[in-house]
Amino acid sequence: MLRSTLLLLCCLALLPVRACFSGLVLIPTTDTVTRGGYALNAEADSSLTVPNVDTYILNTEYGVVDNVEAGIDFNLSPRADQRALLNAKYRFWHAPDGNTSLAIGVCNLEPHFEANPYLVGTHDFGPWRVHAGMMGDGRDYHPFVGFDAPLNDRVLVMADLTEGADSYGSVGVNITCTPTFAVLPALELPSAGGNDTRFTVQLIYTGTFRKGRA
């Protein structure tokens, strides 16, 4: 099922190197990888106006304990300044009805790189979910919002938007091919103009080292 296929998607497109977390195309959600589970995400990005793949990233994520995930992400692009970045997320609250949750996290952890802390909330309306929060860039905090909704048991559509002069929004579709493998093509659209529209394709593989609980 789509909800059990964990999405490992990229961080804000305004960043030179993006660390990965469970979320939509560009924003985090309160989802975390199942305890003892892992996810691998091979990503290739290109400008849409002048097609030329210029970014290659291998994202990894591991479910440390219930409600906690952490990962190391490897930028394999030829001109990358930082090759490996760390990220972590803690889902610290669930509403009694289970429909609303909150999480804190940080991405782009590296000794010579500006880390990006964030706070995010998710509310489940049944067939679709809404996500909203704030992410810091070292100088300010930028609000973001997004949603996801299944078209059927294999196709999940999603969109998100982040505030800021250099930030991006996105629209994408996650296609579940098998219980452990999915493909995510998406467009990344500049929120305030001045940047190229980007295209990303991500191949997502999930598995588990031991039995765990969601």
PDB file of C-alpha atoms in Angstrom:
ATOM      1  CA  MET A   1       0.000   0.000   0.000  1.00  0.00           C
ATOM      2  CA  LEU A   2       1.101   3.566  -0.600  1.00  0.00           C
ATOM      3  CA  ARG A   3       1.028   4.581   3.044  1.00  0.00           C
ATOM      4  CA  SER A   4       3.396   1.706   3.950  1.00  0.00           C
ATOM      5  CA  THR A   5       5.834   2.594   1.148  1.00  0.00           C
ATOM      6  CA  LEU A   6       7.923   5.259   2.857  1.00  0.00           C
ATOM      7  CA  LEU A   7       8.849   8.250   0.737  1.00  0.00           C
ATOM      8  CA  LEU A   8      12.420   9.486   0.921  1.00  0.00           C
ATOM      9  CA  LEU A   9      12.441  12.778  -0.861  1.00  0.00           C
ATOM     10  CA  CYS A  10      14.768  15.705  -1.177  1.00  0.00           C
ATOM     11  CA  CYS A  11      15.225  18.837   0.889  1.00  0.00           C
ATOM     12  CA  LEU A  12      14.575  22.449  -0.221  1.00  0.00           C
ATOM     13  CA  ALA A  13      15.730  23.143  -3.769  1.00  0.00           C
ATOM     14  CA  LEU A  14      17.224  26.493  -2.738  1.00  0.00           C
ATOM     15  CA  LEU A  15      20.060  24.668  -0.943  1.00  0.00           C
ATOM     16  CA  PRO A  16      23.365  23.912  -2.755  1.00  0.00           C
ATOM     17  CA  VAL A  17      23.300  20.329  -1.429  1.00  0.00           C
ATOM     18  CA  ARG A  18      20.155  18.638  -0.176  1.00  0.00           C
ATOM     19  CA  ALA A  19      19.892  16.210   2.705  1.00  0.00           C
ATOM     20  CA  CYS A  20      17.032  13.770   2.650  1.00  0.00           C
ATOM     21  CA  PHE A  21      14.117  13.125   5.010  1.00  0.00           C
ATOM     22  CA  SER A  22      10.769  11.372   4.789  1.00  0.00           C
ATOM     23  CA  GLY A  23       8.454  13.886   3.171  1.00  0.00           C
ATOM     24  CA  LEU A  24       7.049  15.219  -0.074  1.00  0.00           C
ATOM     25  CA  VAL A  25       9.153  16.365  -3.021  1.00  0.00           C
ATOM     26  CA  LEU A  26      10.721  19.353  -1.240  1.00  0.00           C
ATOM     27  CA  ILE A  27       9.336  19.534   2.293  1.00  0.00           C
ATOM     28  CA  PRO A  28       9.442  17.217   5.304  1.00  0.00           C
ATOM     29  CA  THR A  29       6.362  15.606   6.819  1.00  0.00           C
ATOM     30  CA  THR A  30       5.936  13.953  10.215  1.00  0.00           C
ATOM     31  CA  ASP A  31       6.425  10.506   8.612  1.00  0.00           C
ATOM     32  CA  THR A  32       9.389   8.505   9.870  1.00  0.00           C
ATOM     33  CA  VAL A  33      10.941   5.280   8.635  1.00  0.00           C
ATOM     34  CA  THR A  34       9.687   2.228  10.534  1.00  0.00           C
ATOM     35  CA  ARG A  35      11.920   1.033  13.383  1.00  0.00           C
ATOM     36  CA  GLY A  36      14.577  -1.248  11.900  1.00  0.00           C
ATOM     37  CA  GLY A  37      13.627  -0.238   8.366  1.00  0.00           C
ATOM     38  CA  TYR A  38      15.661   1.561   5.739  1.00  0.00           C
ATOM     39  CA  ALA A  39      15.131   3.436   2.495  1.00  0.00           C
ATOM     40  CA  LEU A  40      17.462   4.175  -0.425  1.00  0.00           C
ATOM     41  CA  ASN A  41      16.704   6.952  -2.882  1.00  0.00           C
ATOM     42  CA  ALA A  42      18.698   7.443  -6.101  1.00  0.00           C
ATOM     43  CA  GLU A  43      17.982  10.919  -7.482  1.00  0.00           C
ATOM     44  CA  ALA A  44      18.870  12.678 -10.748  1.00  0.00           C
ATOM     45  CA  ASP A  45      17.973  16.353 -11.350  1.00  0.00           C
ATOM     46  CA  SER A  46      18.035  18.584 -14.416  1.00  0.00           C
ATOM     47  CA  SER A  47      16.969  22.003 -15.625  1.00  0.00           C
ATOM     48  CA  LEU A  48      13.753  21.735 -17.632  1.00  0.00           C
ATOM     49  CA  THR A  49      14.516  24.678 -19.949  1.00  0.00           C
ATOM     50  CA  VAL A  50      17.973  23.344 -20.874  1.00  0.00           C
ATOM     51  CA  PRO A  51      17.856  19.577 -20.240  1.00  0.00           C
ATOM     52  CA  ASN A  52      21.187  18.466 -18.782  1.00  0.00           C
ATOM     53  CA  VAL A  53      21.383  16.218 -15.729  1.00  0.00           C
ATOM     54  CA  ASP A  54      23.677  18.072 -13.320  1.00  0.00           C
ATOM     55  CA  THR A  55      22.823  16.585  -9.928  1.00  0.00           C
ATOM     56  CA  TYR A  56      23.182  12.987  -8.728  1.00  0.00           C
ATOM     57  CA  ILE A  57      22.332  12.159  -5.109  1.00  0.00           C
ATOM     58  CA  LEU A  58      22.067   8.905  -3.157  1.00  0.00           C
ATOM     59  CA  ASN A  59      19.875   9.416  -0.091  1.00  0.00           C
ATOM     60  CA  THR A  60      19.721   6.912   2.774  1.00  0.00           C
ATOM     61  CA  GLU A  61      17.440   6.735   5.811  1.00  0.00           C
ATOM     62  CA  TYR A  62      17.187   4.360   8.789  1.00  0.00           C
ATOM     63  CA  GLY A  63      14.503   3.913  11.441  1.00  0.00           C
ATOM     64  CA  VAL A  64      16.564   4.133  14.638  1.00  0.00           C
ATOM     65  CA  VAL A  65      13.691   3.590  17.103  1.00  0.00           C
ATOM     66  CA  ASP A  66       9.961   4.254  16.980  1.00  0.00           C
ATOM     67  CA  ASN A  67       9.327   7.799  15.684  1.00  0.00           C
ATOM     68  CA  VAL A  68      13.032   8.541  15.086  1.00  0.00           C
ATOM     69  CA  GLU A  69      14.869   8.369  11.756  1.00  0.00           C
ATOM     70  CA  ALA A  70      18.375   9.374  10.706  1.00  0.00           C
ATOM     71  CA  GLY A  71      20.359   9.170   7.499  1.00  0.00           C
ATOM     72  CA  ILE A  72      23.464   9.999   5.507  1.00  0.00           C
ATOM     73  CA  ASP A  73      23.102  11.444   2.025  1.00  0.00           C
ATOM     74  CA  PHE A  74      25.797  11.365  -0.637  1.00  0.00           C
ATOM     75  CA  ASN A  75      26.098  14.005  -3.354  1.00  0.00           C
ATOM     76  CA  LEU A  76      27.693  12.269  -6.351  1.00  0.00           C
ATOM     77  CA  SER A  77      27.536  15.330  -8.615  1.00  0.00           C
ATOM     78  CA  PRO A  78      30.846  16.237 -10.306  1.00  0.00           C
ATOM     79  CA  ARG A  79      30.997  19.765  -8.816  1.00  0.00           C
ATOM     80  CA  ALA A  80      29.659  19.018  -5.334  1.00  0.00           C
ATOM     81  CA  ASP A  81      31.380  20.908  -2.491  1.00  0.00           C
ATOM     82  CA  GLN A  82      30.087  18.572   0.236  1.00  0.00           C
ATOM     83  CA  ARG A  83      29.903  14.849  -0.449  1.00  0.00           C
ATOM     84  CA  ALA A  84      28.049  13.614   2.670  1.00  0.00           C
ATOM     85  CA  LEU A  85      25.405  15.244   4.876  1.00  0.00           C
ATOM     86  CA  LEU A  86      23.520  13.975   7.927  1.00  0.00           C
ATOM     87  CA  ASN A  87      19.856  14.367   8.854  1.00  0.00           C
ATOM     88  CA  ALA A  88      17.584  13.322  11.725  1.00  0.00           C
ATOM     89  CA  LYS A  89      13.896  13.620  12.656  1.00  0.00           C
ATOM     90  CA  TYR A  90      11.883  12.988  15.828  1.00  0.00           C
ATOM     91  CA  ARG A  91       8.088  12.686  15.715  1.00  0.00           C
ATOM     92  CA  PHE A  92       7.313  13.818  19.255  1.00  0.00           C
ATOM     93  CA  TRP A  93       3.506  14.095  19.394  1.00  0.00           C
ATOM     94  CA  HIS A  94       0.384  12.296  18.180  1.00  0.00           C
ATOM     95  CA  ALA A  95      -3.164  13.504  18.783  1.00  0.00           C
ATOM     96  CA  PRO A  96      -5.379  11.004  20.637  1.00  0.00           C
ATOM     97  CA  ASP A  97      -7.369  10.374  17.448  1.00  0.00           C
ATOM     98  CA  GLY A  98      -4.140   9.699  15.505  1.00  0.00           C
ATOM     99  CA  ASN A  99      -4.954  12.201  12.766  1.00  0.00           C
ATOM    100  CA  THR A 100      -2.520  14.955  13.760  1.00  0.00           C
ATOM    101  CA  SER A 101       1.171  14.742  14.593  1.00  0.00           C
ATOM    102  CA  LEU A 102       4.194  17.002  15.096  1.00  0.00           C
ATOM    103  CA  ALA A 103       7.882  16.442  14.395  1.00  0.00           C
ATOM    104  CA  ILE A 104      11.171  18.318  14.711  1.00  0.00           C
ATOM    105  CA  GLY A 105      14.284  17.648  12.692  1.00  0.00           C
ATOM    106  CA  VAL A 106      17.442  18.941  11.125  1.00  0.00           C
ATOM    107  CA  CYS A 107      19.005  18.365   7.718  1.00  0.00           C
ATOM    108  CA  ASN A 108      22.278  19.270   5.998  1.00  0.00           C
ATOM    109  CA  LEU A 109      24.394  18.509   9.061  1.00  0.00           C
ATOM    110  CA  GLU A 110      28.073  18.887   8.162  1.00  0.00           C
ATOM    111  CA  PRO A 111      30.949  20.656  10.005  1.00  0.00           C
ATOM    112  CA  HIS A 112      31.450  23.285   7.275  1.00  0.00           C
ATOM    113  CA  PHE A 113      27.838  23.626   6.145  1.00  0.00           C
ATOM    114  CA  GLU A 114      24.815  25.542   7.479  1.00  0.00           C
ATOM    115  CA  ALA A 115      22.376  23.094   9.073  1.00  0.00           C
ATOM    116  CA  ASN A 116      18.628  23.504   8.519  1.00  0.00           C
ATOM    117  CA  PRO A 117      16.360  22.880  11.539  1.00  0.00           C
ATOM    118  CA  TYR A 118      12.623  22.509  11.025  1.00  0.00           C
ATOM    119  CA  LEU A 119       9.277  21.983  12.742  1.00  0.00           C
ATOM    120  CA  VAL A 120       6.429  20.309  10.835  1.00  0.00           C
ATOM    121  CA  GLY A 121       2.865  19.211  11.493  1.00  0.00           C
ATOM    122  CA  THR A 122       0.690  16.764   9.542  1.00  0.00           C
ATOM    123  CA  HIS A 123      -3.095  16.415   9.641  1.00  0.00           C
ATOM    124  CA  ASP A 124      -4.889  13.477   8.019  1.00  0.00           C
ATOM    125  CA  PHE A 125      -8.279  14.381   6.524  1.00  0.00           C
ATOM    126  CA  GLY A 126      -8.927  10.803   5.373  1.00  0.00           C
ATOM    127  CA  PRO A 127      -8.217  10.503   1.644  1.00  0.00           C
ATOM    128  CA  TRP A 128      -5.702  13.378   1.748  1.00  0.00           C
ATOM    129  CA  ARG A 129      -3.207  14.928   4.164  1.00  0.00           C
ATOM    130  CA  VAL A 130      -1.963  18.482   4.760  1.00  0.00           C
ATOM    131  CA  HIS A 131       1.522  19.370   6.030  1.00  0.00           C
ATOM    132  CA  ALA A 132       2.805  22.744   7.239  1.00  0.00           C
ATOM    133  CA  GLY A 133       5.791  24.066   9.145  1.00  0.00           C
ATOM    134  CA  MET A 134       8.899  26.239   9.236  1.00  0.00           C
ATOM    135  CA  MET A 135      12.507  25.611   8.172  1.00  0.00           C
ATOM    136  CA  GLY A 136      15.590  27.673   9.016  1.00  0.00           C
ATOM    137  CA  ASP A 137      18.425  28.527   6.645  1.00  0.00           C
ATOM    138  CA  GLY A 138      20.869  30.102   9.127  1.00  0.00           C
ATOM    139  CA  ARG A 139      19.471  33.608   8.613  1.00  0.00           C
ATOM    140  CA  ASP A 140      15.693  33.269   8.780  1.00  0.00           C
ATOM    141  CA  TYR A 141      12.840  30.776   9.023  1.00  0.00           C
ATOM    142  CA  HIS A 142      10.632  30.111   5.997  1.00  0.00           C
ATOM    143  CA  PRO A 143       7.080  28.705   6.203  1.00  0.00           C
ATOM    144  CA  PHE A 144       6.085  25.798   3.964  1.00  0.00           C
ATOM    145  CA  VAL A 145       2.891  23.928   3.180  1.00  0.00           C
ATOM    146  CA  GLY A 146       2.002  20.845   1.147  1.00  0.00           C
ATOM    147  CA  PHE A 147      -0.496  18.032   0.618  1.00  0.00           C
ATOM    148  CA  ASP A 148      -0.629  14.470  -0.669  1.00  0.00           C
ATOM    149  CA  ALA A 149      -3.561  12.343  -1.822  1.00  0.00           C
ATOM    150  CA  PRO A 150      -3.837   8.870  -3.379  1.00  0.00           C
ATOM    151  CA  LEU A 151      -5.410   8.449  -6.807  1.00  0.00           C
ATOM    152  CA  ASN A 152      -5.501   4.689  -6.255  1.00  0.00           C
ATOM    153  CA  ASP A 153      -3.515   2.082  -4.310  1.00  0.00           C
ATOM    154  CA  ARG A 154      -0.413   2.671  -6.464  1.00  0.00           C
ATOM    155  CA  VAL A 155      -0.380   6.369  -7.353  1.00  0.00           C
ATOM    156  CA  LEU A 156       0.066   9.222  -4.878  1.00  0.00           C
ATOM    157  CA  VAL A 157      -0.021  12.862  -6.039  1.00  0.00           C
ATOM    158  CA  MET A 158       1.652  15.617  -4.016  1.00  0.00           C
ATOM    159  CA  ALA A 159       2.453  19.313  -4.114  1.00  0.00           C
ATOM    160  CA  ASP A 160       4.262  21.750  -1.824  1.00  0.00           C
ATOM    161  CA  LEU A 161       5.297  25.383  -1.587  1.00  0.00           C
ATOM    162  CA  THR A 162       7.989  27.158   0.452  1.00  0.00           C
ATOM    163  CA  GLU A 163       8.088  30.901   1.102  1.00  0.00           C
ATOM    164  CA  GLY A 164      11.206  32.846   0.134  1.00  0.00           C
ATOM    165  CA  ALA A 165      12.776  34.752  -2.739  1.00  0.00           C
ATOM    166  CA  ASP A 166      14.974  31.826  -3.834  1.00  0.00           C
ATOM    167  CA  SER A 167      12.732  28.954  -2.809  1.00  0.00           C
ATOM    168  CA  TYR A 168      10.768  26.449  -4.867  1.00  0.00           C
ATOM    169  CA  GLY A 169       7.401  24.754  -4.983  1.00  0.00           C
ATOM    170  CA  SER A 170       6.814  21.366  -6.556  1.00  0.00           C
ATOM    171  CA  VAL A 171       4.278  18.944  -8.020  1.00  0.00           C
ATOM    172  CA  GLY A 172       4.976  15.247  -8.287  1.00  0.00           C
ATOM    173  CA  VAL A 173       3.540  11.757  -8.417  1.00  0.00           C
ATOM    174  CA  ASN A 174       4.797   8.704  -6.526  1.00  0.00           C
ATOM    175  CA  ILE A 175       4.199   5.467  -8.431  1.00  0.00           C
ATOM    176  CA  THR A 176       4.450   2.255  -6.394  1.00  0.00           C
ATOM    177  CA  CYS A 177       5.750  -0.486  -8.686  1.00  0.00           C
ATOM    178  CA  THR A 178       6.218  -3.232  -6.062  1.00  0.00           C
ATOM    179  CA  PRO A 179       5.796  -3.330  -2.258  1.00  0.00           C
ATOM    180  CA  THR A 180       9.455  -2.234  -1.934  1.00  0.00           C
ATOM    181  CA  PHE A 181      10.101  -0.089  -5.029  1.00  0.00           C
ATOM    182  CA  ALA A 182       8.635   3.211  -6.243  1.00  0.00           C
ATOM    183  CA  VAL A 183       9.387   5.881  -8.855  1.00  0.00           C
ATOM    184  CA  LEU A 184       8.852   9.609  -8.273  1.00  0.00           C
ATOM    185  CA  PRO A 185       8.996  12.115 -11.172  1.00  0.00           C
ATOM    186  CA  ALA A 186       8.367  15.751 -10.219  1.00  0.00           C
ATOM    187  CA  LEU A 187       8.655  19.361 -11.343  1.00  0.00           C
ATOM    188  CA  GLU A 188      10.333  21.936  -9.075  1.00  0.00           C
ATOM    189  CA  LEU A 189       8.953  25.428  -9.747  1.00  0.00           C
ATOM    190  CA  PRO A 190      10.564  28.684  -8.527  1.00  0.00           C
ATOM    191  CA  SER A 191       8.247  30.337  -5.996  1.00  0.00           C
ATOM    192  CA  ALA A 192       9.240  33.939  -6.794  1.00  0.00           C
ATOM    193  CA  GLY A 193      10.725  33.699 -10.289  1.00  0.00           C
ATOM    194  CA  GLY A 194      14.319  34.220 -11.327  1.00  0.00           C
ATOM    195  CA  ASN A 195      15.318  30.562 -11.266  1.00  0.00           C
ATOM    196  CA  ASP A 196      14.999  27.703 -13.728  1.00  0.00           C
ATOM    197  CA  THR A 197      12.196  25.190 -13.490  1.00  0.00           C
ATOM    198  CA  ARG A 198      13.771  21.881 -12.484  1.00  0.00           C
ATOM    199  CA  PHE A 199      12.868  18.244 -13.143  1.00  0.00           C
ATOM    200  CA  THR A 200      13.724  15.374 -10.804  1.00  0.00           C
ATOM    201  CA  VAL A 201      13.384  11.606 -11.081  1.00  0.00           C
ATOM    202  CA  GLN A 202      13.839   9.497  -7.956  1.00  0.00           C
ATOM    203  CA  LEU A 203      14.025   5.721  -7.576  1.00  0.00           C
ATOM    204  CA  ILE A 204      13.029   4.629  -4.055  1.00  0.00           C
ATOM    205  CA  TYR A 205      13.766   1.240  -2.483  1.00  0.00           C
ATOM    206  CA  THR A 206      12.619   0.294   1.022  1.00  0.00           C
ATOM    207  CA  GLY A 207      13.327  -2.694   3.240  1.00  0.00           C
ATOM    208  CA  THR A 208      13.874  -3.788   6.835  1.00  0.00           C
ATOM    209  CA  PHE A 209      16.735  -5.231   8.873  1.00  0.00           C
ATOM    210  CA  ARG A 210      14.393  -6.530  11.544  1.00  0.00           C
ATOM    211  CA  LYS A 211      10.730  -6.482  12.393  1.00  0.00           C
ATOM    212  CA  GLY A 212       9.547  -3.197  13.852  1.00  0.00           C
ATOM    213  CA  ARG A 213       6.536  -1.081  14.498  1.00  0.00           C
ATOM    214  CA  ALA A 214       5.407   1.961  12.513  1.00  0.00           C
TER     215      ALA A 214
END
